[in-house]
């Protein structure tokens, strides 16, 4: 087994986005493409000699070949030990859990999250640091700088490792340990939640749940946790076998893409509780019988009821939410007398707050919820949190939400996505809002008056780092808000995200549909940004 040094040339498009580097599989398959990026990681993260790394992915197409390449490169670069999930599988939250449990130097997750997979789909690489969380911007920037000048990479000339057999093998001077993908994570969940109580709920014959794993990585975890450890009836988990192309679906747990689950929860004889998770298992959607819980409300409910759950019995240090997420959690924080932080989009911004114990729960409107138990958002954790609350409160989701809104008021909220917009058109649209911004203050749109328009910038309270241009906010005098952002995770064209929010202190007993409550703001967003004419689309491609 000899170390080979291979000459290469930079690719100029290896800038990590909101969550790692994401490209079409065919791009990653270009000669040296994956290798360049991996070598750039190894060259940028500090002294890795003899260190332990964690490696796994969401099982999408190209996961296995990529793992073999990375193992050989790690061995050639002097890594001491790699723990790799069996079959190359580790969900994003499980990777974070394993990095922390074994005090690893960091980890590599192969995933393009909720983006479609398969030979014509997307692939991705994320690097996580020793706290288990996504690399902060200073690390991803160093990696990007390295990709621009890289001229060689190192790889061991060796045969492939058997990824399916749990156990230890040597690869040059490096030890490869194939570990069970699920056990460490499932044990962590059992330490946080009241499994006995949840088991009673799931086996009592009254309560029915459906968990849609969307043919993605959480299938393995959900079977083990819900059907084995918690005794839920077989069939509780649907689409539970992870497939390389996610069954040709779009593994994003929202009302559009999780249509099978939505049909069940909004159909006849609907179960009491439905949930779905995404490609790599860090997102979640929560549904009740004929009821959709927005992710922003979900964060608020978890915060308001946290002390019912063993792992959070002593209360919360604080809450953090991404800027476009609604202020529902802020209302709960206010009542609890704790801080609520507003961060830019992307989980990496929560890491410092969690490490410094300033926040215990975090959430994003994009179906991401999590806590200080790891440093990633965590889909199944959110599902278990909800089940634990429901098991204690013995209430339907609809009545629990109604009670919550009566206590805290309701933040009507929706996100409208326009996907696949030509880059030029999207840039023109954003430029148009910038141009209008100086004249917006005081301008009236029907009953709404603009209070401010700005570009969100964030100074990290722990390390003082500044992140600019994190989304345009237009706020109104009644507290309503419209936010415009371009996605940083797409791989084709641009995706415009429009976030709409309005607060009502005393909402009616019969819940009003958010699209109706937000109709005026939706029209104002179009007027302000000329969305329909500039995108050429007459409605959003996805509404959540
Ligand atoms: C999207 C979400 C963001 C999330 C990220 C990774 O990023 O909006 O909240 O952290 O995916 O899951 P975007 O495409 O908007 O940049
Ligand atoms: Zn994800």
PDB file of N, CA and C in Angstrom, residues 171-222:
ATOM      1  N   UNK A 171      -5.950   0.380   7.272  1.00  0.00           N
ATOM      2  CA  UNK A 171      -5.769   0.910   5.922  1.00  0.00           C
ATOM      3  C   UNK A 171      -4.474   1.715   5.994  1.00  0.00           C
ATOM      4  N   UNK A 172      -3.373   1.144   5.540  1.00  0.00           N
ATOM      5  CA  UNK A 172      -2.069   1.777   5.766  1.00  0.00           C
ATOM      6  C   UNK A 172      -1.867   1.920   7.265  1.00  0.00           C
ATOM      7  N   UNK A 173      -1.536   3.121   7.719  1.00  0.00           N
ATOM      8  CA  UNK A 173      -1.333   3.341   9.151  1.00  0.00           C
ATOM      9  C   UNK A 173      -2.619   3.747   9.855  1.00  0.00           C
ATOM     10  N   UNK A 174      -3.713   3.818   9.119  1.00  0.00           N
ATOM     11  CA  UNK A 174      -4.968   4.295   9.712  1.00  0.00           C
ATOM     12  C   UNK A 174      -5.878   3.122  10.082  1.00  0.00           C
ATOM     13  N   UNK A 175      -6.564   3.271  11.208  1.00  0.00           N
ATOM     14  CA  UNK A 175      -7.527   2.249  11.623  1.00  0.00           C
ATOM     15  C   UNK A 175      -8.914   2.653  11.139  1.00  0.00           C
ATOM     16  N   UNK A 176      -9.588   1.734  10.462  1.00  0.00           N
ATOM     17  CA  UNK A 176     -10.969   2.002  10.043  1.00  0.00           C
ATOM     18  C   UNK A 176     -11.891   1.163  10.909  1.00  0.00           C
ATOM     19  N   UNK A 177     -12.826   1.829  11.565  1.00  0.00           N
ATOM     20  CA  UNK A 177     -13.764   1.103  12.406  1.00  0.00           C
ATOM     21  C   UNK A 177     -15.165   1.274  11.834  1.00  0.00           C
ATOM     22  N   UNK A 178     -15.737   0.190  11.352  1.00  0.00           N
ATOM     23  CA  UNK A 178     -17.115   0.265  10.853  1.00  0.00           C
ATOM     24  C   UNK A 178     -18.034   0.111  12.060  1.00  0.00           C
ATOM     25  N   UNK A 179     -18.856   1.148  12.330  1.00  0.00           N
ATOM     26  CA  UNK A 179     -19.699   1.130  13.540  1.00  0.00           C
ATOM     27  C   UNK A 179     -21.182   1.007  13.180  1.00  0.00           C
ATOM     28  N   UNK A 180     -21.965   0.526  14.119  1.00  0.00           N
ATOM     29  CA  UNK A 180     -23.414   0.490  13.955  1.00  0.00           C
ATOM     30  C   UNK A 180     -23.896   1.934  13.760  1.00  0.00           C
ATOM     31  N   UNK A 181     -24.708   2.164  12.736  1.00  0.00           N
ATOM     32  CA  UNK A 181     -25.102   3.538  12.395  1.00  0.00           C
ATOM     33  C   UNK A 181     -26.114   4.131  13.375  1.00  0.00           C
ATOM     34  N   UNK A 182     -26.813   3.243  14.118  1.00  0.00           N
ATOM     35  CA  UNK A 182     -27.994   3.697  14.854  1.00  0.00           C
ATOM     36  C   UNK A 182     -27.817   3.743  16.379  1.00  0.00           C
ATOM     37  N   UNK A 183     -27.069   2.767  16.931  1.00  0.00           N
ATOM     38  CA  UNK A 183     -27.109   2.557  18.396  1.00  0.00           C
ATOM     39  C   UNK A 183     -26.769   3.808  19.216  1.00  0.00           C
ATOM     40  N   UNK A 184     -25.676   4.485  18.883  1.00  0.00           N
ATOM     41  CA  UNK A 184     -25.265   5.632  19.711  1.00  0.00           C
ATOM     42  C   UNK A 184     -26.351   6.709  19.721  1.00  0.00           C
ATOM     43  N   UNK A 185     -26.914   6.922  18.532  1.00  0.00           N
ATOM     44  CA  UNK A 185     -27.957   7.948  18.415  1.00  0.00           C
ATOM     45  C   UNK A 185     -29.215   7.532  19.196  1.00  0.00           C
ATOM     46  N   UNK A 186     -29.628   6.289  19.014  1.00  0.00           N
ATOM     47  CA  UNK A 186     -30.849   5.819  19.691  1.00  0.00           C
ATOM     48  C   UNK A 186     -30.664   5.884  21.211  1.00  0.00           C
ATOM     49  N   UNK A 187     -29.462   5.559  21.693  1.00  0.00           N
ATOM     50  CA  UNK A 187     -29.208   5.650  23.143  1.00  0.00           C
ATOM     51  C   UNK A 187     -29.316   7.087  23.636  1.00  0.00           C
ATOM     52  N   UNK A 188     -28.800   8.013  22.828  1.00  0.00           N
ATOM     53  CA  UNK A 188     -28.889   9.421  23.217  1.00  0.00           C
ATOM     54  C   UNK A 188     -30.360   9.837  23.326  1.00  0.00           C
ATOM     55  N   UNK A 189     -31.172   9.415  22.359  1.00  0.00           N
ATOM     56  CA  UNK A 189     -32.603   9.766  22.396  1.00  0.00           C
ATOM     57  C   UNK A 189     -33.255   9.189  23.654  1.00  0.00           C
ATOM     58  N   UNK A 190     -32.886   7.951  23.973  1.00  0.00           N
ATOM     59  CA  UNK A 190     -33.493   7.310  25.143  1.00  0.00           C
ATOM     60  C   UNK A 190     -33.086   8.035  26.434  1.00  0.00           C
ATOM     61  N   UNK A 191     -31.910   8.680  26.410  1.00  0.00           N
ATOM     62  CA  UNK A 191     -31.473   9.398  27.618  1.00  0.00           C
ATOM     63  C   UNK A 191     -32.212  10.732  27.788  1.00  0.00           C
ATOM     64  N   UNK A 192     -32.803  11.253  26.710  1.00  0.00           N
ATOM     65  CA  UNK A 192     -33.451  12.571  26.783  1.00  0.00           C
ATOM     66  C   UNK A 192     -34.957  12.492  27.027  1.00  0.00           C
ATOM     67  N   UNK A 193     -35.573  11.433  26.496  1.00  0.00           N
ATOM     68  CA  UNK A 193     -37.041  11.391  26.504  1.00  0.00           C
ATOM     69  C   UNK A 193     -37.558  10.269  27.404  1.00  0.00           C
ATOM     70  N   UNK A 194     -38.829  10.407  27.782  1.00  0.00           N
ATOM     71  CA  UNK A 194     -39.457   9.403  28.635  1.00  0.00           C
ATOM     72  C   UNK A 194     -39.998   8.283  27.743  1.00  0.00           C
ATOM     73  N   UNK A 195     -39.121   7.330  27.441  1.00  0.00           N
ATOM     74  CA  UNK A 195     -39.513   6.273  26.510  1.00  0.00           C
ATOM     75  C   UNK A 195     -40.666   5.432  27.056  1.00  0.00           C
ATOM     76  N   UNK A 196     -40.731   5.254  28.385  1.00  0.00           N
ATOM     77  CA  UNK A 196     -41.825   4.433  28.933  1.00  0.00           C
ATOM     78  C   UNK A 196     -43.176   5.090  28.633  1.00  0.00           C
ATOM     79  N   UNK A 197     -43.207   6.377  28.851  1.00  0.00           N
ATOM     80  CA  UNK A 197     -44.460   7.102  28.626  1.00  0.00           C
ATOM     81  C   UNK A 197     -44.833   7.139  27.145  1.00  0.00           C
ATOM     82  N   UNK A 198     -43.835   7.336  26.317  1.00  0.00           N
ATOM     83  CA  UNK A 198     -44.116   7.356  24.874  1.00  0.00           C
ATOM     84  C   UNK A 198     -44.564   5.957  24.423  1.00  0.00           C
ATOM     85  N   UNK A 199     -43.948   4.932  25.009  1.00  0.00           N
ATOM     86  CA  UNK A 199     -44.343   3.557  24.658  1.00  0.00           C
ATOM     87  C   UNK A 199     -45.807   3.326  25.014  1.00  0.00           C
ATOM     88  N   UNK A 200     -46.213   3.804  26.187  1.00  0.00           N
ATOM     89  CA  UNK A 200     -47.627   3.642  26.576  1.00  0.00           C
ATOM     90  C   UNK A 200     -48.549   4.335  25.576  1.00  0.00           C
ATOM     91  N   UNK A 201     -48.123   5.521  25.153  1.00  0.00           N
ATOM     92  CA  UNK A 201     -48.942   6.264  24.185  1.00  0.00           C
ATOM     93  C   UNK A 201     -49.071   5.476  22.883  1.00  0.00           C
ATOM     94  N   UNK A 202     -47.941   4.947  22.422  1.00  0.00           N
ATOM     95  CA  UNK A 202     -47.932   4.314  21.093  1.00  0.00           C
ATOM     96  C   UNK A 202     -48.528   2.916  21.095  1.00  0.00           C
ATOM     97  N   UNK A 203     -48.607   2.299  22.274  1.00  0.00           N
ATOM     98  CA  UNK A 203     -49.109   0.920  22.308  1.00  0.00           C
ATOM     99  C   UNK A 203     -50.476   0.827  22.989  1.00  0.00           C
ATOM    100  N   UNK A 204     -50.998   1.964  23.427  1.00  0.00           N
ATOM    101  CA  UNK A 204     -52.258   1.946  24.186  1.00  0.00           C
ATOM    102  C   UNK A 204     -53.492   1.667  23.350  1.00  0.00           C
ATOM    103  N   UNK A 205     -53.350   1.687  22.030  1.00  0.00           N
ATOM    104  CA  UNK A 205     -54.494   1.376  21.180  1.00  0.00           C
ATOM    105  C   UNK A 205     -55.353   2.586  20.835  1.00  0.00           C
ATOM    106  N   UNK A 206     -55.115   3.727  21.482  1.00  0.00           N
ATOM    107  CA  UNK A 206     -55.915   4.928  21.201  1.00  0.00           C
ATOM    108  C   UNK A 206     -55.250   5.809  20.147  1.00  0.00           C
ATOM    109  N   UNK A 207     -53.945   5.943  20.297  1.00  0.00           N
ATOM    110  CA  UNK A 207     -53.198   6.957  19.549  1.00  0.00           C
ATOM    111  C   UNK A 207     -52.514   6.289  18.357  1.00  0.00           C
ATOM    112  N   UNK A 208     -52.673   6.894  17.176  1.00  0.00           N
ATOM    113  CA  UNK A 208     -52.005   6.317  16.004  1.00  0.00           C
ATOM    114  C   UNK A 208     -51.059   7.344  15.392  1.00  0.00           C
ATOM    115  N   UNK A 209     -49.866   6.890  15.026  1.00  0.00           N
ATOM    116  CA  UNK A 209     -48.935   7.801  14.366  1.00  0.00           C
ATOM    117  C   UNK A 209     -48.410   7.209  13.070  1.00  0.00           C
ATOM    118  N   UNK A 210     -47.932   8.087  12.189  1.00  0.00           N
ATOM    119  CA  UNK A 210     -47.331   7.643  10.936  1.00  0.00           C
ATOM    120  C   UNK A 210     -46.056   8.462  10.735  1.00  0.00           C
ATOM    121  N   UNK A 211     -44.959   7.752  10.536  1.00  0.00           N
ATOM    122  CA  UNK A 211     -43.666   8.432  10.352  1.00  0.00           C
ATOM    123  C   UNK A 211     -43.198   8.155   8.928  1.00  0.00           C
ATOM    124  N   UNK A 212     -43.074   9.223   8.133  1.00  0.00           N
ATOM    125  CA  UNK A 212     -42.659   9.057   6.734  1.00  0.00           C
ATOM    126  C   UNK A 212     -41.161   9.346   6.607  1.00  0.00           C
ATOM    127  N   UNK A 213     -40.390   8.293   6.351  1.00  0.00           N
ATOM    128  CA  UNK A 213     -38.930   8.476   6.230  1.00  0.00           C
ATOM    129  C   UNK A 213     -38.537   8.869   4.801  1.00  0.00           C
ATOM    130  N   UNK A 214     -39.498   8.980   3.922  1.00  0.00           N
ATOM    131  CA  UNK A 214     -39.287   9.485   2.553  1.00  0.00           C
ATOM    132  C   UNK A 214     -38.171   8.731   1.808  1.00  0.00           C
ATOM    133  N   UNK A 215     -38.060   7.430   2.047  1.00  0.00           N
ATOM    134  CA  UNK A 215     -37.049   6.565   1.398  1.00  0.00           C
ATOM    135  C   UNK A 215     -35.629   7.035   1.701  1.00  0.00           C
ATOM    136  N   UNK A 216     -35.468   7.766   2.790  1.00  0.00           N
ATOM    137  CA  UNK A 216     -34.155   8.351   3.052  1.00  0.00           C
ATOM    138  C   UNK A 216     -33.574   7.783   4.346  1.00  0.00           C
ATOM    139  N   UNK A 217     -32.539   8.446   4.841  1.00  0.00           N
ATOM    140  CA  UNK A 217     -31.695   7.819   5.858  1.00  0.00           C
ATOM    141  C   UNK A 217     -32.412   7.510   7.162  1.00  0.00           C
ATOM    142  N   UNK A 218     -33.441   8.291   7.544  1.00  0.00           N
ATOM    143  CA  UNK A 218     -34.038   8.035   8.854  1.00  0.00           C
ATOM    144  C   UNK A 218     -34.812   6.743   8.907  1.00  0.00           C
ATOM    145  N   UNK A 219     -35.042   6.105   7.761  1.00  0.00           N
ATOM    146  CA  UNK A 219     -35.727   4.805   7.780  1.00  0.00           C
ATOM    147  C   UNK A 219     -35.091   3.876   8.805  1.00  0.00           C
ATOM    148  N   UNK A 220     -33.774   3.732   8.758  1.00  0.00           N
ATOM    149  CA  UNK A 220     -33.096   2.795   9.675  1.00  0.00           C
ATOM    150  C   UNK A 220     -33.274   3.236  11.128  1.00  0.00           C
ATOM    151  N   UNK A 221     -33.180   4.527  11.352  1.00  0.00           N
ATOM    152  CA  UNK A 221     -33.286   5.043  12.722  1.00  0.00           C
ATOM    153  C   UNK A 221     -34.723   4.950  13.233  1.00  0.00           C
ATOM    154  N   UNK A 222     -35.669   5.274  12.369  1.00  0.00           N
ATOM    155  CA  UNK A 222     -37.074   5.297  12.790  1.00  0.00           C
ATOM    156  C   UNK A 222     -37.571   3.881  13.093  1.00  0.00           C
TER     157      UNK A 222
END
